[in-house]
Coordinates of N, CA and C in Angstrom, one line a residue:
Chain A
A179 N 198.4 86.0 9.3 CA 198.7 86.2 8.1 C 199.1 86.1 7.3
Q180 N 199.4 85.2 5.9 CA 200.3 85.3 5.4 C 199.7 86.1 4.2
S181 N 200.7 86.8 3.8 CA 199.7 87.1 2.1 C 201.2 87.9 1.3
V182 N 200.5 87.5 0.0 CA 202.0 87.5 -1.1 C 201.6 89.3 -2.0
T183 N 202.2 89.8 -2.2 CA 202.6 90.8 -3.6 C 202.9 90.7 -4.7
Q184 N 202.6 90.8 -5.0 CA 203.7 91.0 -6.7 C 203.4 91.9 -7.4
L185 N 204.7 93.6 -6.6 CA 204.5 94.3 -7.1 C 204.0 94.8 -8.8
D186 N 204.2 93.9 -10.1 CA 203.5 94.2 -11.0 C 203.3 93.4 -11.7
S187 N 201.2 94.2 -12.3 CA 200.3 93.1 -13.2 C 200.7 92.5 -14.2
Q188 N 201.7 93.2 -14.4 CA 202.1 93.0 -16.3 C 204.2 94.1 -16.1
V189 N 203.6 93.4 -17.1 CA 206.1 93.4 -17.4 C 205.6 93.5 -19.0
P190 N 206.5 94.2 -19.7 CA 206.8 94.1 -21.4 C 207.4 94.6 -21.3
V191 N 208.8 93.5 -22.4 CA 210.2 93.3 -22.1 C 210.5 93.5 -23.7
F192 N 211.1 93.5 -23.9 CA 211.7 93.7 -26.1 C 212.3 91.6 -25.8
E193 N 212.4 90.7 -26.4 CA 212.9 89.5 -26.6 C 214.6 89.5 -26.4
E194 N 215.4 89.0 -25.9 CA 216.4 89.2 -24.9 C 217.4 89.6 -23.9
A195 N 216.3 90.4 -23.2 CA 216.0 91.1 -22.7 C 216.2 91.1 -21.4
P196 N 217.0 91.5 -20.0 CA 216.7 90.6 -18.9 C 215.2 90.8 -18.2
V197 N 215.0 90.5 -17.2 CA 213.0 90.5 -16.6 C 214.1 90.0 -15.4
E198 N 213.0 90.8 -14.1 CA 212.7 91.0 -13.0 C 211.3 91.2 -12.8
L199 N 210.9 89.8 -11.9 CA 210.0 90.3 -11.5 C 208.7 89.7 -10.2
R200 N 208.8 90.3 -9.4 CA 208.6 91.0 -7.8 C 207.6 90.5 -7.4
C201 N 208.6 89.4 -6.0 CA 207.4 88.7 -5.1 C 208.0 89.7 -3.4
N202 N 206.6 90.1 -3.4 CA 207.3 90.3 -1.6 C 206.0 89.4 -0.8
Y203 N 206.3 89.4 0.4 CA 205.3 87.9 1.6 C 205.3 88.8 2.5
S204 N 204.5 88.1 3.7 CA 204.3 88.9 5.0 C 204.3 87.3 5.5
S205 N 205.2 87.4 6.8 CA 204.7 86.0 7.6 C 205.6 86.2 8.2
S206 N 204.9 86.0 9.6 CA 206.7 86.5 10.5 C 206.9 84.9 11.4
V207 N 206.1 83.7 10.3 CA 207.5 82.4 11.0 C 207.9 81.3 9.4
S208 N 209.2 80.9 9.2 CA 209.5 80.4 8.5 C 208.6 80.3 6.9
V209 N 209.3 80.3 6.1 CA 208.2 80.2 4.9 C 208.9 79.2 4.0
Y210 N 207.8 78.6 2.9 CA 207.9 77.9 1.5 C 208.0 78.8 0.3
L211 N 208.6 79.4 -0.9 CA 208.5 79.9 -1.6 C 208.1 79.1 -2.9
F212 N 208.3 79.4 -3.9 CA 207.8 78.9 -4.5 C 207.6 80.9 -5.6
W213 N 207.6 79.5 -7.0 CA 207.0 80.5 -7.8 C 206.6 79.9 -9.7
Y214 N 205.5 79.7 -9.8 CA 204.6 79.1 -11.1 C 204.5 80.5 -12.5
V215 N 204.1 78.7 -13.3 CA 204.3 80.1 -14.9 C 202.9 79.2 -15.2
Q216 N 201.9 80.3 -15.6 CA 201.1 79.7 -16.2 C 201.0 80.0 -18.0
Y217 N 201.2 79.2 -19.2 CA 200.8 79.8 -20.8 C 199.5 80.0 -20.7
P218 N 199.0 81.1 -22.0 CA 198.0 81.2 -22.0 C 196.8 79.5 -22.2
N219 N 196.1 79.9 -22.0 CA 195.0 78.7 -22.0 C 195.9 77.1 -21.1
Q220 N 196.4 77.0 -20.3 CA 197.2 75.8 -20.1 C 197.5 76.1 -18.3
G221 N 197.7 75.1 -17.5 CA 197.2 74.1 -16.1 C 197.9 75.7 -16.1
L222 N 199.3 75.6 -14.1 CA 199.9 75.8 -14.2 C 201.3 74.9 -14.1
Q223 N 202.4 75.6 -13.9 CA 203.5 74.5 -14.3 C 204.8 75.0 -13.1
L224 N 205.5 74.2 -12.3 CA 206.7 74.8 -10.9 C 207.9 75.4 -12.0
L225 N 208.1 76.2 -12.0 CA 209.0 76.8 -12.2 C 210.5 76.4 -11.2
L226 N 210.1 77.0 -9.8 CA 211.7 76.9 -8.8 C 210.7 77.1 -7.2
K227 N 211.7 76.8 -6.5 CA 210.6 76.9 -5.6 C 212.1 77.0 -3.7
Y228 N 211.3 77.4 -3.4 CA 212.9 77.7 -2.1 C 212.2 77.0 -1.0
L229 N 212.7 75.8 -0.6 CA 212.6 74.9 0.7 C 213.3 74.8 2.2
S230 N 214.8 75.3 1.6 CA 215.9 75.7 2.5 C 217.0 75.6 2.3
G231 N 218.9 76.4 2.5 CA 219.5 75.4 2.0 C 219.5 77.5 1.3
S232 N 220.4 77.1 0.1 CA 221.7 77.9 -0.3 C 220.0 79.2 -1.0
T233 N 219.9 80.6 -0.4 CA 218.6 81.7 -1.1 C 218.8 81.3 -2.8
L234 N 220.3 81.5 -3.4 CA 219.6 81.3 -5.0 C 219.3 80.4 -4.9
V235 N 218.3 80.3 -6.0 CA 217.3 79.1 -6.6 C 217.4 79.1 -8.3
K236 N 218.3 77.3 -8.5 CA 218.0 77.9 -10.2 C 216.7 76.6 -10.6
G237 N 215.8 77.4 -11.4 CA 214.9 76.8 -12.0 C 215.0 76.1 -13.2
I238 N 213.9 76.3 -13.9 CA 213.3 75.6 -15.4 C 213.4 76.6 -16.4
N239 N 213.5 76.8 -17.6 CA 214.0 77.5 -18.7 C 214.7 78.7 -17.8
G240 N 215.2 78.8 -17.7 CA 217.1 79.8 -17.2 C 215.9 80.7 -16.3
F241 N 215.2 80.5 -16.1 CA 214.7 81.2 -14.7 C 215.9 81.2 -13.2
E242 N 216.1 81.3 -12.4 CA 216.4 81.7 -11.1 C 215.7 82.8 -10.4
A243 N 215.6 82.4 -8.7 CA 215.1 83.7 -7.9 C 215.5 83.3 -6.5
E244 N 216.4 84.9 -6.0 CA 216.9 85.1 -4.5 C 215.8 85.5 -3.7
F245 N 216.0 84.2 -2.6 CA 215.0 84.5 -0.8 C 216.3 85.9 -0.2
N246 N 215.3 86.7 -0.1 CA 215.9 87.6 1.1 C 215.4 87.8 2.0
K247 N 215.6 87.0 3.3 CA 214.8 86.9 4.6 C 214.9 88.0 5.2
S248 N 215.4 89.3 4.7 CA 215.2 90.5 5.3 C 214.5 91.3 5.5
Q249 N 214.3 91.4 3.8 CA 213.9 92.1 2.7 C 212.1 91.2 2.4
T250 N 212.2 90.1 3.4 CA 210.7 88.9 2.9 C 210.7 89.3 1.0
S251 N 211.6 89.1 0.7 CA 211.4 89.0 -1.0 C 211.9 87.6 -1.3
F252 N 211.3 87.0 -2.8 CA 211.4 86.6 -3.6 C 211.1 86.4 -5.4
H253 N 212.0 87.3 -5.4 CA 212.3 88.1 -6.8 C 212.7 86.8 -7.6
L254 N 212.0 86.5 -9.3 CA 212.0 85.7 -9.8 C 213.4 87.1 -10.9
R255 N 214.1 86.2 -11.6 CA 215.0 86.4 -13.0 C 215.7 85.8 -14.1
K256 N 215.4 86.2 -15.0 CA 216.0 85.6 -16.1 C 216.8 87.1 -16.6
P257 N 218.1 86.2 -17.6 CA 219.3 87.5 -17.5 C 219.0 87.6 -19.1
S258 N 218.1 87.2 -19.7 CA 217.8 87.0 -22.1 C 216.4 85.9 -21.5
V259 N 215.1 86.9 -22.4 CA 214.4 86.0 -22.2 C 213.8 85.8 -23.3
H260 N 212.2 85.0 -24.2 CA 212.4 84.7 -24.9 C 210.7 85.0 -25.0
I261 N 211.0 84.8 -26.5 CA 209.0 85.0 -26.9 C 208.3 83.7 -26.0
S262 N 208.7 83.0 -26.5 CA 208.7 81.7 -25.5 C 207.8 81.5 -24.4
D263 N 208.8 82.9 -23.4 CA 208.5 83.7 -22.2 C 207.1 84.1 -21.3
T264 N 206.9 83.9 -22.3 CA 205.4 85.2 -22.7 C 204.9 83.9 -21.7
A265 N 204.3 84.3 -20.8 CA 203.2 84.1 -19.9 C 202.7 84.4 -18.7
E266 N 202.0 85.0 -17.4 CA 201.4 84.8 -16.5 C 201.7 83.8 -15.4
Y267 N 202.6 84.7 -14.5 CA 203.7 84.4 -13.5 C 203.1 84.4 -12.1
F268 N 203.5 83.2 -11.4 CA 202.4 83.2 -9.8 C 203.8 83.0 -9.1
C269 N 204.1 84.1 -7.9 CA 204.6 83.3 -6.4 C 203.8 82.9 -5.7
A270 N 203.7 82.0 -4.9 CA 203.2 81.7 -3.7 C 204.0 81.5 -2.4
V271 N 203.6 80.8 -1.0 CA 204.0 81.0 0.2 C 203.5 80.2 0.8
K272 N 204.1 79.8 1.5 CA 203.6 78.4 2.9 C 204.1 78.6 3.4
E273 N 203.9 78.9 4.7 CA 204.5 78.7 5.7 C 204.5 77.7 6.3
G274 N 205.3 77.7 8.0 CA 205.8 75.9 8.5 C 205.1 76.5 9.3
G275 N 204.1 75.0 8.8 CA 202.9 74.8 10.4 C 201.3 75.0 10.3
S276 N 202.1 75.6 8.5 CA 200.0 75.4 8.1 C 200.4 74.9 6.1
E277 N 199.0 74.4 6.4 CA 199.3 73.5 5.0 C 199.2 74.1 3.6
K278 N 198.3 76.1 3.9 CA 198.0 75.9 3.2 C 199.1 77.3 1.6
L279 N 199.1 77.0 0.4 CA 199.8 77.9 -0.8 C 199.0 79.5 -1.1
V280 N 199.7 80.0 -0.3 CA 199.0 81.8 -0.9 C 199.3 82.4 -1.9
F281 N 198.4 83.0 -3.2 CA 199.5 83.5 -4.5 C 199.1 84.6 -3.7
G282 N 199.9 85.1 -4.8 CA 200.5 86.9 -5.2 C 198.8 86.7 -6.2
K283 N 198.6 88.0 -7.0 CA 197.7 88.5 -7.6 C 198.4 87.9 -9.3
G284 N 199.6 87.3 -9.6 CA 199.8 87.1 -10.3 C 200.2 88.8 -11.0
T285 N 201.5 88.4 -12.7 CA 202.5 88.8 -12.9 C 202.4 88.4 -14.9
K286 N 201.6 89.6 -15.3 CA 201.7 89.2 -17.5 C 203.0 89.6 -17.8
L287 N 204.1 88.7 -18.1 CA 205.0 89.2 -18.6 C 204.2 89.4 -20.0
T288 N 205.1 90.4 -20.7 CA 204.8 90.1 -22.6 C 206.5 90.8 -22.9
V289 N 206.4 89.5 -23.6 CA 208.0 89.9 -24.3 C 208.0 89.8 -25.7
N290 N 208.6 90.8 -26.0 CA 208.3 91.6 -27.3 C 209.2 91.0 -28.7
P291 N 208.9 91.1 -29.5 CA 210.5 91.1 -31.4 C 210.3 92.3 -30.5
Chain B
D103 N 205.1 61.1 -12.6 CA 205.0 61.7 -11.9 C 203.1 61.6 -11.4
V104 N 202.9 62.3 -10.5 CA 201.9 62.2 -9.2 C 200.5 63.2 -11.1
K105 N 198.7 62.6 -10.8 CA 198.6 63.4 -11.4 C 197.0 63.9 -10.7
V106 N 197.3 64.9 -11.1 CA 195.9 65.3 -10.6 C 194.2 65.7 -11.5
T107 N 193.8 64.6 -11.6 CA 193.0 64.9 -12.1 C 191.4 65.1 -12.1
Q108 N 190.8 66.6 -13.0 CA 189.2 67.1 -12.8 C 188.9 66.8 -14.0
S109 N 188.0 66.1 -13.5 CA 186.8 65.3 -14.5 C 186.1 66.0 -15.3
S110 N 186.2 67.7 -15.3 CA 185.8 68.5 -16.9 C 186.7 69.4 -16.7
R111 N 186.4 69.6 -18.3 CA 187.1 71.0 -19.0 C 186.3 72.4 -18.6
Y112 N 185.6 71.9 -19.3 CA 184.5 73.5 -19.0 C 182.8 72.3 -19.1
L113 N 182.6 73.1 -18.3 CA 181.4 73.4 -17.5 C 180.1 74.2 -17.8
V114 N 178.7 74.0 -18.3 CA 177.8 75.0 -17.9 C 176.7 74.7 -17.2
K115 N 176.4 75.5 -16.1 CA 175.3 75.5 -15.1 C 174.2 76.4 -15.3
R116 N 173.1 76.3 -15.0 CA 172.2 77.1 -14.6 C 172.2 77.9 -13.4
T117 N 171.7 79.0 -13.3 CA 171.6 79.7 -11.5 C 171.1 78.9 -11.2
G118 N 171.3 78.6 -9.8 CA 169.9 78.2 -8.8 C 170.5 76.3 -8.9
E119 N 171.3 76.0 -10.2 CA 171.3 74.3 -9.4 C 172.6 74.0 -8.6
K120 N 172.2 73.0 -8.3 CA 173.5 71.9 -7.8 C 174.3 71.9 -7.7
V121 N 176.2 71.4 -7.7 CA 177.2 71.8 -9.4 C 178.8 70.9 -8.0
F122 N 179.0 69.6 -9.0 CA 179.6 69.1 -8.5 C 180.9 68.8 -9.4
L123 N 181.4 69.7 -8.5 CA 182.8 69.4 -9.2 C 184.4 68.7 -8.4
E124 N 184.4 67.7 -9.2 CA 185.0 65.9 -9.2 C 186.5 66.2 -9.4
C125 N 187.6 65.7 -8.4 CA 189.0 65.9 -8.8 C 189.5 64.5 -8.0
V126 N 190.1 64.6 -9.0 CA 191.2 62.6 -7.8 C 193.1 63.1 -8.3
Q127 N 193.1 62.7 -7.1 CA 194.8 62.3 -7.5 C 195.4 61.1 -7.4
D128 N 196.4 60.4 -7.8 CA 196.8 59.1 -7.9 C 198.0 58.9 -6.8
M129 N 198.1 59.6 -6.1 CA 199.7 59.0 -5.2 C 199.9 59.8 -3.5
D130 N 198.4 59.1 -3.2 CA 198.1 59.7 -1.9 C 199.3 60.3 -1.2
H131 N 198.8 61.4 -1.6 CA 198.6 62.5 -1.1 C 198.2 62.7 0.1
E132 N 198.3 63.4 1.3 CA 196.8 64.1 2.3 C 196.1 65.0 2.3
N133 N 197.1 66.5 1.7 CA 196.6 67.3 1.5 C 196.2 67.6 0.3
M134 N 194.9 68.1 -0.1 CA 193.5 68.6 -1.3 C 193.4 70.0 -1.4
F135 N 193.3 70.7 -2.3 CA 193.0 72.1 -2.1 C 191.4 72.6 -3.0
W136 N 191.0 72.7 -3.3 CA 190.5 73.5 -4.6 C 190.4 75.2 -4.1
Y137 N 191.1 75.0 -5.8 CA 191.0 77.2 -5.7 C 189.8 77.7 -6.9
R138 N 190.2 78.6 -6.0 CA 189.4 79.5 -7.7 C 190.1 80.7 -8.1
Q139 N 190.3 80.5 -9.6 CA 191.6 81.9 -10.7 C 190.3 82.9 -11.4
D140 N 190.7 84.4 -11.4 CA 190.2 84.6 -11.3 C 190.9 86.2 -12.4
P141 N 190.8 86.8 -13.3 CA 191.8 87.2 -13.5 C 191.7 88.6 -13.0
G142 N 193.4 89.4 -12.7 CA 194.1 89.9 -11.7 C 193.9 89.9 -10.6
L143 N 193.1 88.7 -9.7 CA 192.7 88.2 -8.5 C 194.7 86.6 -8.5
G144 N 194.5 86.4 -9.3 CA 195.2 85.1 -8.7 C 194.4 84.1 -8.3
L145 N 195.3 83.0 -7.9 CA 194.5 82.6 -7.0 C 194.2 82.4 -5.6
R146 N 192.3 82.0 -5.4 CA 191.9 82.0 -4.1 C 191.7 81.0 -3.6
L147 N 191.9 80.2 -2.4 CA 191.9 78.9 -1.3 C 190.1 78.9 -1.2
I148 N 189.5 78.3 -1.8 CA 188.1 78.4 -1.0 C 188.1 76.6 -0.1
Y149 N 188.8 76.0 0.0 CA 188.8 75.1 0.8 C 190.6 73.7 0.6
F150 N 190.8 72.8 1.5 CA 190.9 72.1 2.0 C 191.4 71.0 3.0
S151 N 192.0 70.3 2.4 CA 191.2 68.7 2.5 C 192.5 68.5 3.8
Y152 N 192.5 68.4 4.5 CA 194.2 67.0 5.3 C 193.9 65.8 5.3
D153 N 192.4 65.0 5.3 CA 192.3 63.5 5.7 C 191.6 63.7 5.3
V154 N 191.4 62.9 5.4 CA 189.4 61.7 5.0 C 188.5 62.3 6.1
K155 N 187.4 63.3 5.1 CA 186.3 63.4 5.7 C 187.0 64.6 6.8
M156 N 188.1 65.1 6.6 CA 188.3 66.5 7.6 C 189.2 68.0 6.4
K157 N 188.6 69.0 7.0 CA 188.4 69.6 5.6 C 188.6 71.9 7.0
E158 N 189.5 72.5 5.6 CA 189.2 73.3 6.3 C 188.4 74.8 5.2
K159 N 188.0 75.4 5.9 CA 187.5 77.0 5.2 C 189.2 77.9 5.0
G160 N 189.2 78.0 3.5 CA 190.0 78.6 3.4 C 189.8 80.0 2.9
D161 N 189.5 80.5 2.6 CA 190.3 82.5 1.7 C 188.1 82.6 1.2
I162 N 187.8 82.2 0.8 CA 186.7 82.7 -0.4 C 185.5 81.4 0.2
P163 N 185.2 80.5 1.0 CA 184.6 79.2 1.2 C 183.2 79.8 1.5
E164 N 182.4 80.7 1.0 CA 181.0 81.0 0.7 C 180.9 80.9 -0.6
G165 N 179.5 80.3 -0.2 CA 178.5 79.0 -1.4 C 179.1 78.6 -2.1
Y166 N 180.5 77.9 -1.6 CA 181.2 76.3 -1.4 C 180.7 75.6 0.0
S167 N 180.8 73.8 -0.5 CA 181.4 72.7 0.1 C 181.7 72.0 -0.5
V168 N 182.8 71.0 0.2 CA 183.5 70.2 0.1 C 182.7 68.7 0.5
S169 N 183.6 67.9 -0.1 CA 183.5 66.2 -0.1 C 184.3 66.0 0.6
R170 N 185.3 64.9 1.2 CA 186.1 63.6 1.4 C 185.9 62.5 2.1
E171 N 185.3 62.1 1.0 CA 184.9 60.4 2.3 C 185.9 59.4 1.5
K172 N 186.9 59.7 0.5 CA 188.0 59.1 0.1 C 189.5 60.0 -0.2
K173 N 190.6 59.0 0.5 CA 191.5 60.4 0.2 C 191.5 60.1 -1.5
E174 N 191.3 59.8 -2.2 CA 192.2 60.3 -3.5 C 191.1 61.4 -4.1
R175 N 190.3 61.7 -3.3 CA 188.5 62.1 -3.7 C 188.2 63.5 -3.2
F176 N 188.4 64.2 -3.8 CA 188.1 65.7 -3.5 C 187.0 66.8 -3.9
S177 N 185.9 66.8 -3.7 CA 184.7 67.3 -4.1 C 184.3 68.9 -4.0
L178 N 184.4 69.8 -4.7 CA 183.5 70.6 -4.7 C 182.2 71.2 -5.1
I179 N 181.4 71.3 -4.1 CA 179.7 71.9 -4.2 C 179.1 72.7 -4.2
L180 N 179.3 73.8 -5.6 CA 178.5 74.5 -5.4 C 177.2 74.1 -5.0
E181 N 176.0 75.0 -3.6 CA 174.6 74.4 -3.0 C 173.7 74.7 -4.5
S182 N 174.2 76.3 -4.4 CA 172.5 77.1 -6.2 C 174.3 77.7 -6.8
A183 N 174.5 77.3 -7.7 CA 175.7 78.2 -8.9 C 175.0 79.4 -8.8
S184 N 175.4 80.6 -8.7 CA 175.8 81.9 -8.9 C 175.7 82.7 -10.1
T185 N 175.7 83.1 -10.8 CA 177.0 83.8 -11.6 C 178.3 84.6 -12.0
N186 N 178.1 84.7 -10.1 CA 179.6 85.4 -9.9 C 180.3 83.4 -9.2
Q187 N 179.9 83.3 -9.4 CA 181.1 81.8 -9.6 C 181.3 81.0 -10.6
T188 N 181.0 82.0 -11.2 CA 181.9 81.8 -13.3 C 183.2 81.7 -12.9
S189 N 183.8 81.5 -13.5 CA 185.2 81.2 -12.9 C 185.9 80.0 -13.0
M190 N 187.4 79.8 -13.1 CA 188.0 78.8 -13.5 C 188.4 77.5 -12.2
Y191 N 188.6 77.1 -11.9 CA 188.4 76.1 -10.8 C 189.5 74.7 -10.6
L192 N 190.5 75.6 -10.1 CA 191.7 74.3 -9.7 C 192.0 73.4 -8.3
C193 N 192.6 72.5 -9.0 CA 192.5 71.5 -7.6 C 193.8 70.3 -7.6
A194 N 194.3 71.0 -6.1 CA 195.5 70.6 -6.0 C 195.3 70.0 -4.8
S195 N 196.9 68.8 -5.2 CA 197.2 67.7 -3.6 C 198.8 68.6 -3.8
S196 N 199.5 67.8 -2.0 CA 200.6 68.6 -1.7 C 201.1 67.2 -1.1
F197 N 202.8 67.3 -0.7 CA 203.5 66.1 -0.2 C 204.1 66.4 0.6
V198 N 204.5 66.2 1.4 CA 205.3 66.7 2.1 C 206.5 65.0 2.1
Y199 N 207.2 65.5 2.1 CA 208.7 63.8 2.3 C 209.7 64.4 2.6
R200 N 210.6 63.5 3.6 CA 211.6 64.1 4.5 C 211.5 66.1 4.3
D201 N 212.5 65.9 3.9 CA 213.0 68.0 3.3 C 212.2 68.0 2.1
S202 N 211.4 67.0 1.8 CA 210.8 67.3 0.0 C 208.7 68.4 0.5
L203 N 209.0 69.6 -0.3 CA 207.5 69.6 -0.5 C 207.2 70.3 -1.5
G204 N 205.7 70.1 -2.0 CA 205.1 70.0 -3.8 C 204.3 69.9 -4.0
Y205 N 203.5 70.6 -4.9 CA 202.2 70.7 -5.2 C 202.2 70.8 -6.6
T206 N 200.5 69.2 -6.8 CA 200.5 69.2 -8.0 C 199.6 70.1 -8.3
F207 N 199.1 70.9 -9.5 CA 197.8 71.2 -9.9 C 196.9 70.2 -11.1
G208 N 196.0 70.4 -11.3 CA 195.3 69.7 -12.1 C 194.7 71.1 -13.1
S209 N 194.4 70.0 -14.2 CA 194.7 71.4 -15.4 C 193.2 71.9 -15.6
G210 N 192.3 71.8 -14.2 CA 191.6 73.3 -14.2 C 190.4 73.0 -14.8
T211 N 189.1 73.4 -14.1 CA 187.7 73.2 -14.7 C 186.5 74.8 -15.6
R212 N 187.1 75.5 -16.7 CA 186.0 76.1 -16.6 C 184.5 76.6 -16.3
L213 N 184.4 77.1 -15.6 CA 182.4 76.7 -14.9 C 181.9 78.4 -15.4
T214 N 180.7 78.2 -16.1 CA 180.4 79.1 -16.9 C 178.8 78.5 -15.8
V215 N 178.2 80.0 -15.0 CA 176.9 79.8 -15.3 C 175.7 81.1 -15.9
V216 N 175.0 80.1 -16.2 CA 174.0 81.2 -17.2 C 173.3 81.7 -16.2

């Protein structure tokens, strides 16, 4: 069965520093991968998704993620963060042949001045 | 844009009450989902439906049931609410079109059971 591990529950960084939020998944079949962001007291917003093709995926707000099949990872990166990036980030996986979207437990990113 | 509308943003119910959470989507999506979100646990799938009157259990179905009588509407039912069902509930719908795939989430219903 598919599962998603977000390796860090909290990530504090300083403004303008680079950040990487890590996500690993387990699945024996083809997968589709997603990153969502949730700002305080708001709903889920799609940042980016990998369905097929290039393994480097660019999303909104300057974020990007790279699909690494051999390491079963889909890490999210941003070269320079802003205070406004403070939020909770969720990685999610859908297996081919299943309709279920399975989420990780989330990573809280706090950007400090 | 696809809209997934959850009828209530906040609900307070008493222990033992039967509770209905309603979700409506406006884009003819086949699949609809109910998740609950708890701090430190992420989103966990309760039930999903892939067609009218069709449903499948997710990872945490105990204490819940669902109803999908019309394609656009997916209801989550707490037969007898308990305090451990206090949570944020999120509804979603999904589409597959050619090589594209997407999920759209509602704004959530924060349920408090007292």
